Amino acid sequence: MEKTLNLTLKIWRQKNATSPGKIVEYKVSDISTEMSFLEMLDVLNEDLTKKGEEPVEFDSDCREGICGTCGVVINGIPHGGYKATTVCQLHMRHFKNGETIVIEPWRARAFPIVKDLVVDRSAFDRIMASGGYISIKTGSAPDANAIPVPKENADIAMDMAACIGCGACVAACPNASASLFVGAKISQLSLLPQGKVEAARRAENMVAQMDKEIFGACTNIQECEAVCPKEISISAIARMRREYVKAAIK
Amino acid sequence: MQFTQVFGSTIGKKLLLGVTGLSWAGFAIGHLVGNLQLLYTDPTPFNKYAHFLTSLGGLLYFVESVLVLSLLLHFLYAIKVTLENKKARPDKYEVHRSAKGVSKRGFSTASMIYTGLLLFIFLIIHINNFKYGTFYTTMIDGKEVRDLYKTVYEYYSNPVNVFYYVAMMILLGTHLSHGFWSAFQSLGINGKRFTPFIYSAGTVVAVLLAVGFVFIPVYIYYMGGV
Ligand code: HEM
Ligand code: FES
C-alpha cells in the first residue's frame, strides 16, 4: 500500500569550498513512502531544475548500500540513525507526512565541503595510501588452504572489511575522529597472516597520516558504532591502539 | 618510533590520559577506604593510620611524586586533547543528535573537561585544607602525633565546606562514570566479555566513590558535635 508524503526540507546550500553556506527551506510533495531518501532528493532536484534553480548537490553511486559514496546528516544523525542503513537504503516510510527534515553535509575539518552536501573525503584515501594495503605479489589466486587462518580471526577480519569508508563515523563523532575507519582498516589487515608482515609500519604510518589530516582523538563515546551502516564495533579502535603500542615498543 | 612521536599522536595522548587517570582512580579508592576510619567516634585509629602513612618517609614521597606528576600530565593532556578535538570540527552542525543505541554520548562524556578542571581546583583546595591545614597534636601510646581527625572534624562542622565537598564528589563520580571504562579502552584493553564487565565496574566504582566520599563529611557534620 503506497502512501505519499508532503515534506519541508531544510538543506545546507553552499556554492563552493570558500563561500559561506546557509540552510535553505524547500517543500516537496507527493513523495512515495517507497522511495529512498536519495530518490526523494532526486524529486526535489527535478523540481528545482524545472524552476531554473540550481539542484542540490549530493553524492551517491551504487544506491544499494555497498559503495560508501552517499551520506548526509539527517536531523542531526549521519545516515539518519536507522540500524545498519546508508542514506541510499533509507526509505521514506520512516518519515511522517508534514515533517520537517534538516539535511546537512558531514562536518569535519578534514572533510572540507565541496558544494552543498558533498564533502571531500580524500583524507581517507591518503590514510589508505599510507599503509592500508598488503605488499605481496598478486596474480593468480593461491591455493585456498596454503595459508591457514584461524576461523575467529577470519570472522573478525571479515567484519572489519565490511567498512565502506563512507565517513559517517567521523561525521557522528563529537571529536570528528576517524578512529573507527582507521581502526577497521588496521584490524582487517593485521588479523590476516599476509597483513602481519607490515603490521607495525602500517599502524605507525596510518595513525600518523590520520593525525596529519587533523581528525580528532577518540574519547570512547561510541557514537561512531551507533551510526555505522556496517555496525563496525569500537573493538576496532582498541585493536588499532594495541597495534600502535606494539609498533611503538618495537 | 620516537618517544615524542608516540606521545604526540592522538593515540599516545589518550594512553597518557588513561594511565594517569587510572592511577588517580586507584588512589581515590584507597583514600576512601582509609578515610572510613573517620567514622569512628574514637580519633585514635584514624590518627594512627595518618601517622603510619607519614612515617613511611621515602615511600610516601615516591607515591606522592608519582601522583603529582600524573595529575599534571593528566591536566595538560586533557586540555590539549580537548582543544585539538574542538579544532577538528570548526563548523558546527545546525542539529547534532545522538543515534542512541550503543552510543555513550551524554552528560558525563560531554563534561569531562569541565568536571576535570573543577576537580583540579578542588584537589588544590583539599590538600591545602588538610595536608597543610591546622596542625593539632594528640598523644597516642605516649607519643605526640598529629591530630588530623580534629582538623577534619573542625573543617566539616561548616556547612559551606560540606556542601562544596559533596558537590565535588558528585563531579568525581560523573568524571569516572565515563573515565573508568574509557581508560581501559584507551589502553586497547577490550574484549567481548571484558568490555561490558569493565563498563559496569566503572559505574559501580563511580557510584561507590561518590556515595562513600559524600557520606563521610555529611556524617561528620551531623554527628561531629555529639
Ligand atoms: C586535573 C584535573 C582533571 C582534568 C582537567 C581532567 C580531564 C579529563 C579529560 C578531558 C579526559 C578525557 C576524556 C575522554 O577521553 O573521554 C579525562 C579522562 C579521564 N580522567 Fe580526568 N581530569 C582530571 C582529573 C581526574 C581525576 C582526579 C581522576 C581520577 C580520580 C581522573 C580520571 C580520569 C580517567 C580514568 C579518565 C579516562 C582516561 C581515558 O579515557 O583514557 N581525572 N580527564
Ligand atoms: S550510494 Fe553506495 S552506499 Fe549509498
Short mmCIF file of C-alpha atoms and ligand atoms in Angstrom, two decimals:
data_model
loop_
_atom_site.label_atom_id
_atom_site.label_comp_id
_atom_site.label_asym_id
_atom_site.label_seq_id
_atom_site.Cartn_x
_atom_site.Cartn_y
_atom_site.Cartn_z
CA MET A 1 0.00 0.00 0.00
CA GLU A 2 1.62 3.15 -1.21
CA LYS A 3 1.27 6.38 0.71
CA THR A 4 2.58 9.80 -0.16
CA LEU A 5 4.17 12.50 1.96
CA ASN A 6 4.46 16.24 1.85
CA LEU A 7 7.65 17.40 3.49
CA THR A 8 9.57 20.53 4.42
CA LEU A 9 13.30 20.19 3.81
CA LYS A 10 15.90 22.43 5.39
CA ILE A 11 19.02 21.85 3.35
CA TRP A 12 22.55 23.20 3.68
CA ARG A 13 23.36 25.10 0.49
CA GLN A 14 26.92 26.17 -0.16
CA LYS A 15 28.22 27.31 -3.55
CA ASN A 16 31.79 26.10 -3.17
CA ALA A 17 34.51 25.37 -0.67
CA THR A 18 35.23 29.00 0.11
CA SER A 19 31.83 30.70 0.12
CA PRO A 20 29.74 30.66 3.31
CA GLY A 21 26.74 28.33 3.29
CA LYS A 22 23.28 28.54 4.78
CA ILE A 23 20.18 26.49 5.41
CA VAL A 24 17.53 26.92 2.69
CA GLU A 25 13.97 25.70 3.03
CA TYR A 26 12.20 23.70 0.30
CA LYS A 27 8.85 21.94 0.04
CA VAL A 28 8.38 18.59 -1.70
CA SER A 29 5.02 16.94 -2.21
CA ASP A 30 3.64 13.55 -3.21
CA ILE A 31 6.75 11.70 -2.09
CA SER A 32 6.10 7.95 -2.20
CA THR A 33 6.91 6.13 1.04
CA GLU A 34 8.60 3.52 -1.13
CA MET A 35 11.23 5.94 -2.37
CA SER A 36 14.66 6.04 -0.86
CA PHE A 37 15.88 9.22 0.77
CA LEU A 38 18.06 9.94 -2.26
CA GLU A 39 15.15 9.40 -4.66
CA MET A 40 13.25 11.96 -2.62
CA LEU A 41 16.16 14.37 -3.19
CA ASP A 42 16.09 13.46 -6.91
CA VAL A 43 12.45 14.59 -6.97
CA LEU A 44 13.41 17.86 -5.31
CA ASN A 45 16.20 18.37 -7.83
CA GLU A 46 13.85 17.80 -10.77
CA ASP A 47 11.51 20.43 -9.35
CA LEU A 48 14.42 22.83 -8.90
CA THR A 49 15.73 22.20 -12.41
CA LYS A 50 12.30 22.83 -13.91
CA LYS A 51 12.12 26.09 -12.00
CA GLY A 52 15.54 27.05 -13.34
CA GLU A 53 17.17 26.84 -9.91
CA GLU A 54 20.42 25.10 -9.14
CA PRO A 55 19.83 21.48 -7.97
CA VAL A 56 21.14 20.32 -4.59
CA GLU A 57 24.48 18.58 -5.00
CA PHE A 58 24.84 15.27 -3.13
CA ASP A 59 26.96 12.16 -3.58
CA SER A 60 25.77 8.69 -4.50
CA ASP A 61 26.84 5.78 -6.63
CA CYS A 62 25.65 2.22 -6.05
CA ARG A 63 22.44 3.15 -4.22
CA GLU A 64 22.42 -0.30 -2.71
CA GLY A 65 24.37 0.35 0.47
CA ILE A 66 27.69 -1.13 -0.54
CA CYS A 67 29.92 1.55 -2.02
CA GLY A 68 30.12 4.19 0.71
CA THR A 69 29.66 7.15 -1.60
CA CYS A 70 26.41 8.51 -0.19
CA GLY A 71 25.98 10.13 3.17
CA VAL A 72 24.26 13.16 4.63
CA VAL A 73 23.32 14.14 8.16
CA ILE A 74 19.56 13.83 8.64
CA ASN A 75 18.06 15.65 11.62
CA GLY A 76 21.44 15.61 13.34
CA ILE A 77 22.37 11.97 12.69
CA PRO A 78 24.61 10.71 9.86
CA HIS A 79 22.61 8.40 7.55
CA GLY A 80 19.56 9.20 9.70
CA GLY A 81 20.24 6.79 12.55
CA TYR A 82 18.41 3.68 11.38
CA LYS A 83 20.04 0.35 12.13
CA ALA A 84 22.66 -0.65 9.54
CA THR A 85 21.31 1.73 6.91
CA THR A 86 23.02 4.07 4.47
CA VAL A 87 21.13 7.08 3.18
CA CYS A 88 20.58 5.38 -0.18
CA GLN A 89 18.89 2.47 1.57
CA LEU A 90 16.84 4.63 3.90
CA HIS A 91 13.20 4.56 2.89
CA MET A 92 10.75 7.40 3.15
CA ARG A 93 8.30 5.23 5.11
CA HIS A 94 10.37 6.20 8.18
CA PHE A 95 9.11 9.77 7.87
CA LYS A 96 5.77 11.31 8.74
CA ASN A 97 3.58 13.44 6.50
CA GLY A 98 4.19 17.13 7.17
CA GLU A 99 7.56 16.51 8.82
CA THR A 100 10.45 18.98 8.61
CA ILE A 101 13.78 17.33 7.81
CA VAL A 102 17.13 19.06 8.32
CA ILE A 103 19.79 17.85 5.86
CA GLU A 104 23.46 18.75 6.30
CA PRO A 105 26.82 17.56 4.97
CA TRP A 106 29.40 15.66 7.05
CA ARG A 107 31.16 18.30 9.13
CA ALA A 108 34.83 17.90 9.93
CA ARG A 109 37.89 19.99 9.30
CA ALA A 110 39.41 17.04 7.43
CA PHE A 111 36.33 16.77 5.16
CA PRO A 112 36.05 20.21 3.53
CA ILE A 113 32.73 20.93 1.82
CA VAL A 114 32.98 20.87 -1.98
CA LYS A 115 29.42 22.00 -2.63
CA ASP A 116 26.09 21.74 -0.78
CA LEU A 117 26.03 18.22 0.72
CA VAL A 118 29.20 16.97 -0.97
CA VAL A 119 32.39 16.79 1.05
CA ASP A 120 35.94 15.94 0.02
CA ARG A 121 36.84 12.63 1.68
CA SER A 122 40.23 12.23 0.04
CA ALA A 123 41.76 12.37 3.54
CA PHE A 124 40.59 8.74 3.81
CA ASP A 125 42.36 7.90 0.55
CA ARG A 126 45.59 9.44 1.81
CA ILE A 127 45.32 7.40 5.03
CA MET A 128 44.81 4.24 2.96
CA ALA A 129 47.75 5.12 0.73
CA SER A 130 49.96 5.49 3.81
CA GLY A 131 49.58 1.82 4.78
CA GLY A 132 46.13 0.36 4.14
CA TYR A 133 47.37 -2.39 1.86
CA ILE A 134 49.41 -5.60 1.75
CA SER A 135 52.57 -5.57 -0.39
CA ILE A 136 52.51 -9.02 -1.94
CA LYS A 137 52.61 -10.31 -5.45
CA THR A 138 49.08 -10.67 -6.73
CA GLY A 139 48.32 -12.58 -9.90
CA SER A 140 46.56 -15.94 -9.90
CA ALA A 141 44.68 -16.98 -6.78
CA PRO A 142 46.77 -19.02 -4.31
CA ASP A 143 45.72 -22.48 -3.16
CA ALA A 144 42.83 -21.94 -0.74
CA ASN A 145 44.38 -23.81 2.18
CA ALA A 146 48.01 -22.89 1.65
CA ILE A 147 47.97 -20.27 4.41
CA PRO A 148 45.90 -21.33 7.42
CA VAL A 149 43.83 -18.55 9.02
CA PRO A 150 42.13 -19.22 12.36
CA LYS A 151 38.36 -19.11 11.95
CA GLU A 152 37.94 -16.46 14.70
CA ASN A 153 40.44 -14.16 13.00
CA ALA A 154 38.86 -14.66 9.62
CA ASP A 155 35.47 -13.77 11.09
CA ILE A 156 36.70 -10.57 12.75
CA ALA A 157 38.72 -9.58 9.68
CA MET A 158 35.56 -10.04 7.61
CA ASP A 159 33.53 -7.86 9.99
CA MET A 160 36.21 -5.18 9.74
CA ALA A 161 36.37 -5.47 5.97
CA ALA A 162 32.68 -4.54 5.87
CA CYS A 163 33.73 -0.88 6.25
CA ILE A 164 32.68 1.01 3.11
CA GLY A 165 34.60 4.17 4.06
CA CYS A 166 31.54 6.41 3.98
CA GLY A 167 32.84 8.65 6.79
CA ALA A 168 29.69 8.56 8.94
CA CYS A 169 31.89 7.70 11.93
CA VAL A 170 33.77 10.99 11.54
CA ALA A 171 30.54 12.90 10.98
CA ALA A 172 28.92 11.47 14.10
CA CYS A 173 31.91 11.73 16.43
CA PRO A 174 31.78 14.78 18.70
CA ASN A 175 35.56 14.99 18.13
CA ALA A 176 35.44 14.35 14.37
CA SER A 177 37.77 11.42 14.95
CA ALA A 178 38.48 8.92 12.17
CA SER A 179 39.41 6.18 14.63
CA LEU A 180 36.66 3.74 13.67
CA PHE A 181 37.57 3.91 9.98
CA VAL A 182 41.32 3.62 10.58
CA GLY A 183 40.75 1.01 13.29
CA ALA A 184 38.68 -1.14 10.93
CA LYS A 185 41.31 -0.97 8.19
CA ILE A 186 44.24 -1.66 10.51
CA SER A 187 42.34 -4.51 12.19
CA GLN A 188 41.26 -6.16 8.97
CA LEU A 189 44.80 -6.33 7.66
CA SER A 190 46.63 -7.10 10.90
CA LEU A 191 44.41 -10.10 11.63
CA LEU A 192 45.44 -11.93 8.48
CA PRO A 193 48.81 -13.66 8.06
CA GLN A 194 49.58 -11.75 4.86
CA GLY A 195 48.97 -8.46 6.63
CA LYS A 196 51.02 -9.21 9.76
CA VAL A 197 54.33 -8.66 7.97
CA GLU A 198 53.75 -4.92 7.65
CA ALA A 199 51.60 -4.54 10.79
CA ALA A 200 53.95 -2.23 12.72
CA ARG A 201 54.79 0.04 9.81
CA ARG A 202 51.12 0.18 8.85
CA ALA A 203 49.92 1.16 12.33
CA GLU A 204 52.59 3.83 12.62
CA ASN A 205 52.02 5.36 9.19
CA MET A 206 48.23 5.22 9.09
CA VAL A 207 47.93 6.80 12.54
CA ALA A 208 50.47 9.47 11.59
CA GLN A 209 48.51 10.28 8.43
CA MET A 210 45.21 10.30 10.33
CA ASP A 211 46.66 12.86 12.75
CA LYS A 212 48.16 14.89 9.92
CA GLU A 213 44.73 15.22 8.34
CA ILE A 214 43.57 16.76 11.66
CA PHE A 215 40.95 14.28 12.71
CA GLY A 216 40.24 14.42 16.47
CA ALA A 217 41.35 11.99 19.16
CA CYS A 218 38.89 9.24 20.12
CA THR A 219 37.37 9.72 23.57
CA ASN A 220 35.42 6.46 23.55
CA ILE A 221 31.91 7.82 23.16
CA GLN A 222 30.91 5.07 20.71
CA GLU A 223 28.69 7.38 18.67
CA CYS A 224 30.55 6.08 15.57
CA GLU A 225 29.46 2.50 16.14
CA ALA A 226 25.88 3.66 16.70
CA VAL A 227 25.71 5.26 13.23
CA CYS A 228 27.95 2.88 11.26
CA PRO A 229 25.88 1.39 8.45
CA LYS A 230 28.08 -1.71 8.69
CA GLU A 231 27.81 -1.84 12.51
CA ILE A 232 31.57 -1.96 13.00
CA SER A 233 32.42 -2.29 16.68
CA ILE A 234 34.78 0.01 18.58
CA SER A 235 36.80 -3.11 19.34
CA ALA A 236 38.42 -2.00 16.05
CA ILE A 237 39.68 1.14 17.79
CA ALA A 238 41.07 -0.86 20.71
CA ARG A 239 42.83 -3.18 18.27
CA MET A 240 44.31 -0.18 16.44
CA ARG A 241 45.64 1.08 19.76
CA ARG A 242 47.18 -2.31 20.55
CA GLU A 243 48.79 -2.43 17.11
CA TYR A 244 50.09 1.09 17.65
CA VAL A 245 51.57 0.25 21.06
CA LYS A 246 53.19 -2.85 19.57
CA ALA A 247 54.68 -0.68 16.83
CA ALA A 248 55.81 1.93 19.37
CA ILE A 249 57.78 -0.52 21.50
CA LYS A 250 59.26 -2.38 18.58
CA MET B 1 59.19 5.17 16.95
CA GLN B 2 60.44 8.26 18.73
CA PHE B 3 59.05 8.94 22.20
CA THR B 4 57.78 12.33 21.02
CA GLN B 5 56.03 10.79 18.02
CA VAL B 6 54.21 8.25 20.20
CA PHE B 7 53.01 10.72 22.83
CA GLY B 8 52.35 13.42 20.26
CA SER B 9 49.88 11.15 18.44
CA THR B 10 46.15 11.09 19.15
CA ILE B 11 46.59 7.52 20.41
CA GLY B 12 49.60 8.27 22.62
CA LYS B 13 47.87 11.21 24.28
CA LYS B 14 44.96 9.01 25.21
CA LEU B 15 47.36 6.36 26.55
CA LEU B 16 48.74 9.00 28.90
CA LEU B 17 45.29 10.20 29.93
CA GLY B 18 44.26 6.62 30.63
CA VAL B 19 47.29 5.65 32.73
CA THR B 20 47.32 8.87 34.74
CA GLY B 21 43.53 8.86 35.22
CA LEU B 22 43.55 5.26 36.39
CA SER B 23 46.37 5.93 38.86
CA TRP B 24 44.19 8.64 40.41
CA ALA B 25 41.14 6.42 40.38
CA GLY B 26 43.22 3.79 42.22
CA PHE B 27 44.37 6.38 44.71
CA ALA B 28 40.78 7.57 45.26
CA ILE B 29 39.68 4.03 46.11
CA GLY B 30 42.50 3.60 48.65
CA HIS B 31 41.87 7.06 50.05
CA LEU B 32 38.18 6.31 50.63
CA VAL B 33 38.89 3.02 52.36
CA GLY B 34 41.43 4.66 54.69
CA ASN B 35 39.15 7.59 55.41
CA LEU B 36 36.30 5.36 56.51
CA GLN B 37 38.18 5.35 59.83
CA LEU B 38 36.93 8.92 60.27
CA LEU B 39 33.55 7.39 61.06
CA TYR B 40 34.82 6.06 64.43
CA THR B 41 33.97 8.29 67.37
CA ASP B 42 37.44 7.42 68.67
CA PRO B 43 40.06 9.57 66.85
CA THR B 44 42.89 7.13 67.58
CA PRO B 45 42.56 4.62 64.65
CA PHE B 46 42.42 7.39 62.06
CA ASN B 47 45.27 9.36 63.60
CA LYS B 48 47.35 6.19 63.89
CA TYR B 49 46.70 5.47 60.23
CA ALA B 50 47.63 9.03 59.20
CA HIS B 51 50.77 8.82 61.32
CA PHE B 52 51.65 5.47 59.77
CA LEU B 53 51.42 6.99 56.28
CA THR B 54 53.67 9.94 57.13
CA SER B 55 56.13 7.60 58.82
CA LEU B 56 56.65 5.78 55.50
CA GLY B 57 59.06 8.56 54.55
CA GLY B 58 60.71 7.84 51.21
CA LEU B 59 57.97 5.52 50.01
CA LEU B 60 55.34 8.16 50.71
CA TYR B 61 57.34 10.79 48.85
CA PHE B 62 57.68 8.42 45.93
CA VAL B 63 53.94 7.74 45.73
CA GLU B 64 53.18 11.43 46.18
CA SER B 65 55.54 12.41 43.37
CA VAL B 66 54.00 9.84 41.04
CA LEU B 67 50.53 11.18 41.83
CA VAL B 68 51.52 14.82 41.39
CA LEU B 69 53.26 14.06 38.11
CA SER B 70 50.23 12.01 36.97
CA LEU B 71 47.87 14.84 37.80
CA LEU B 72 49.94 17.42 35.95
CA LEU B 73 50.23 15.20 32.88
CA HIS B 74 46.53 14.38 33.02
CA PHE B 75 45.69 18.06 33.33
CA LEU B 76 47.94 19.19 30.46
CA TYR B 77 46.99 16.40 28.07
CA ALA B 78 43.28 16.69 28.90
CA ILE B 79 43.36 20.36 27.90
CA LYS B 80 45.45 19.62 24.82
CA VAL B 81 43.22 16.78 23.60
CA THR B 82 40.04 18.77 24.24
CA LEU B 83 41.27 21.84 22.35
CA GLU B 84 42.58 19.77 19.45
CA ASN B 85 39.29 17.89 19.24
CA LYS B 86 37.39 21.17 19.06
CA LYS B 87 39.61 22.24 16.16
CA ALA B 88 38.79 19.02 14.30
CA ARG B 89 35.22 20.32 13.84
CA PRO B 90 35.40 24.08 13.37
CA ASP B 91 31.97 24.36 11.74
CA LYS B 92 29.14 23.21 13.95
CA TYR B 93 26.06 21.29 12.86
CA GLU B 94 22.71 23.07 12.85
CA VAL B 95 21.38 19.93 14.52
CA HIS B 96 23.60 17.22 16.03
CA ARG B 97 21.88 14.43 17.90
CA SER B 98 22.96 11.09 19.29
CA ALA B 99 21.84 7.98 17.46
CA LYS B 100 21.45 6.39 20.93
CA GLY B 101 21.79 2.60 20.73
CA VAL B 102 25.33 1.68 21.78
CA SER B 103 26.37 5.36 21.97
CA LYS B 104 27.55 6.59 25.36
CA ARG B 105 27.25 10.24 24.41
CA GLY B 106 25.70 12.11 27.28
CA PHE B 107 26.36 14.44 30.19
CA SER B 108 29.45 12.69 31.54
CA THR B 109 31.18 12.32 28.15
CA ALA B 110 30.46 15.93 27.20
CA SER B 111 31.53 17.36 30.56
CA MET B 112 34.86 15.53 31.05
CA ILE B 113 36.94 18.69 30.67
CA TYR B 114 34.68 20.73 32.97
CA THR B 115 34.33 18.11 35.70
CA GLY B 116 38.08 17.58 35.38
CA LEU B 117 39.01 21.26 35.72
CA LEU B 118 36.75 21.64 38.75
CA LEU B 119 38.36 18.54 40.28
CA PHE B 120 41.79 20.03 39.69
CA ILE B 121 40.87 23.20 41.61
CA PHE B 122 39.23 21.07 44.28
CA LEU B 123 42.35 18.96 44.76
CA ILE B 124 44.50 22.04 45.41
CA ILE B 125 42.00 23.40 47.94
CA HIS B 126 41.58 19.96 49.52
CA ILE B 127 45.30 19.32 50.00
CA ASN B 128 45.73 22.82 51.36
CA ASN B 129 42.94 22.27 53.89
CA PHE B 130 44.20 19.03 55.31
CA LYS B 131 47.80 18.17 54.47
CA TYR B 132 48.75 21.81 55.01
CA GLY B 133 45.79 22.57 57.32
CA THR B 134 45.67 23.46 61.02
CA PHE B 135 48.18 21.32 62.89
CA TYR B 136 46.76 19.93 66.14
CA THR B 137 48.58 17.30 68.13
CA THR B 138 47.48 14.48 70.37
CA MET B 139 49.13 11.73 72.43
CA ILE B 140 48.98 8.15 71.16
CA ASP B 141 50.83 5.44 73.13
CA GLY B 142 52.87 8.13 74.88
CA LYS B 143 53.97 9.72 71.58
CA GLU B 144 52.94 13.12 70.29
CA VAL B 145 51.37 12.77 66.83
CA ARG B 146 49.29 14.96 64.56
CA ASP B 147 45.56 15.09 65.36
CA LEU B 148 44.34 15.18 61.75
CA TYR B 149 40.99 13.81 62.92
CA LYS B 150 40.36 17.08 64.74
CA THR B 151 41.30 19.17 61.67
CA VAL B 152 38.85 17.18 59.56
CA TYR B 153 36.02 17.37 62.10
CA GLU B 154 36.56 21.09 62.53
CA TYR B 155 36.53 21.68 58.77
CA TYR B 156 33.31 19.77 58.21
CA SER B 157 31.46 21.49 61.01
CA ASN B 158 31.00 24.27 58.46
CA PRO B 159 28.05 23.52 56.14
CA VAL B 160 29.61 25.51 53.28
CA ASN B 161 32.64 23.21 53.32
CA VAL B 162 30.40 20.15 53.43
CA PHE B 163 28.34 21.42 50.51
CA TYR B 164 31.38 22.17 48.33
CA TYR B 165 32.91 18.80 49.09
CA VAL B 166 29.69 16.92 48.34
CA ALA B 167 29.29 18.76 45.04
CA MET B 168 32.86 17.94 44.02
CA MET B 169 32.48 14.27 44.89
CA ILE B 170 29.40 14.04 42.68
CA LEU B 171 31.54 15.50 39.89
CA LEU B 172 34.21 12.89 40.62
CA GLY B 173 31.59 10.19 40.20
CA THR B 174 30.44 11.80 36.95
CA HIS B 175 34.03 12.01 35.63
CA LEU B 176 34.71 8.39 36.48
CA SER B 177 31.39 7.06 35.20
CA HIS B 178 32.87 7.65 31.75
CA GLY B 179 36.57 7.83 32.64
CA PHE B 180 37.00 4.45 34.28
CA TRP B 181 35.95 2.16 31.44
CA SER B 182 37.22 4.68 28.89
CA ALA B 183 40.76 4.40 30.26
CA PHE B 184 40.82 0.66 29.53
CA GLN B 185 39.51 1.22 26.02
CA SER B 186 42.18 3.92 25.51
CA LEU B 187 44.83 1.41 26.54
CA GLY B 188 43.47 -1.03 23.97
CA ILE B 189 42.10 -3.39 26.61
CA ASN B 190 38.86 -4.52 25.02
CA GLY B 191 37.11 -7.85 24.75
CA LYS B 192 33.69 -9.38 24.19
CA ARG B 193 33.32 -10.25 27.87
CA PHE B 194 35.80 -7.79 29.37
CA THR B 195 34.38 -4.56 27.96
CA PRO B 196 30.79 -4.93 29.25
CA PHE B 197 32.30 -6.03 32.57
CA ILE B 198 34.64 -3.07 32.92
CA TYR B 199 31.90 -0.68 31.83
CA SER B 200 29.63 -1.90 34.63
CA ALA B 201 32.58 -1.96 37.02
CA GLY B 202 33.19 1.69 36.12
CA THR B 203 29.63 2.58 37.04
CA VAL B 204 29.98 0.71 40.34
CA VAL B 205 33.32 2.39 41.13
CA ALA B 206 31.93 5.84 40.26
CA VAL B 207 28.81 5.37 42.39
CA LEU B 208 30.64 3.82 45.35
CA LEU B 209 33.31 6.54 45.38
CA ALA B 210 30.74 9.33 45.15
CA VAL B 211 28.47 7.81 47.78
CA GLY B 212 31.37 6.97 50.11
CA PHE B 213 33.03 10.37 49.85
CA VAL B 214 29.69 12.17 50.24
CA PHE B 215 28.75 10.11 53.28
CA ILE B 216 31.83 10.91 55.37
CA PRO B 217 31.53 14.73 55.64
CA VAL B 218 27.74 14.58 55.92
CA TYR B 219 28.10 12.09 58.77
CA ILE B 220 30.74 14.28 60.44
CA TYR B 221 28.53 17.35 60.08
CA TYR B 222 25.56 15.72 61.76
CA MET B 223 27.40 13.57 64.31
CA GLY B 224 30.55 15.61 64.88
CA GLY B 225 29.11 17.83 67.57
CA VAL B 226 27.96 14.87 69.66
C1 HEM C 1 43.36 17.80 36.68
C2 HEM C 1 42.06 17.76 36.57
C3 HEM C 1 41.44 16.88 35.54
C4 HEM C 1 41.12 17.21 34.26
C5 HEM C 1 41.29 18.56 33.59
C6 HEM C 1 40.57 16.03 33.65
C7 HEM C 1 40.08 15.95 32.38
C8 HEM C 1 39.91 14.80 31.69
C9 HEM C 1 39.62 14.70 30.29
C10 HEM C 1 39.38 15.86 29.34
C11 HEM C 1 39.60 13.40 29.99
C12 HEM C 1 39.43 12.81 28.61
C13 HEM C 1 38.05 12.48 28.38
C14 HEM C 1 37.91 11.35 27.46
O1 HEM C 1 38.87 10.98 26.79
O2 HEM C 1 36.83 10.83 27.40
C15 HEM C 1 39.83 12.66 31.18
C16 HEM C 1 39.86 11.30 31.26
C17 HEM C 1 39.98 10.60 32.45
N1 HEM C 1 40.08 11.13 33.71
FE1 HEM C 1 40.32 13.06 34.11
N2 HEM C 1 40.57 15.00 34.56
C18 HEM C 1 41.08 15.50 35.73
C19 HEM C 1 41.21 14.83 36.92
C20 HEM C 1 40.95 13.49 37.07
C21 HEM C 1 40.98 12.79 38.34
C22 HEM C 1 41.25 13.42 39.69
C23 HEM C 1 40.71 11.48 38.05
C24 HEM C 1 40.60 10.28 38.96
C25 HEM C 1 40.24 10.29 40.20
C26 HEM C 1 40.52 11.36 36.63
C27 HEM C 1 40.25 10.20 35.97
C28 HEM C 1 40.15 10.08 34.61
C29 HEM C 1 40.08 8.84 33.89
C30 HEM C 1 40.13 7.45 34.49
C31 HEM C 1 39.98 9.18 32.53
C32 HEM C 1 39.86 8.23 31.35
C33 HEM C 1 41.07 8.28 30.51
C34 HEM C 1 40.84 7.72 29.14
O3 HEM C 1 39.75 7.78 28.60
O4 HEM C 1 41.81 7.23 28.58
N3 HEM C 1 40.66 12.60 36.07
N4 HEM C 1 40.02 13.53 32.22
S1 FES C 2 25.32 5.10 -2.76
FE1 FES C 2 26.62 3.39 -2.42
S2 FES C 2 26.35 3.12 -0.30
FE2 FES C 2 24.84 4.61 -0.69
#
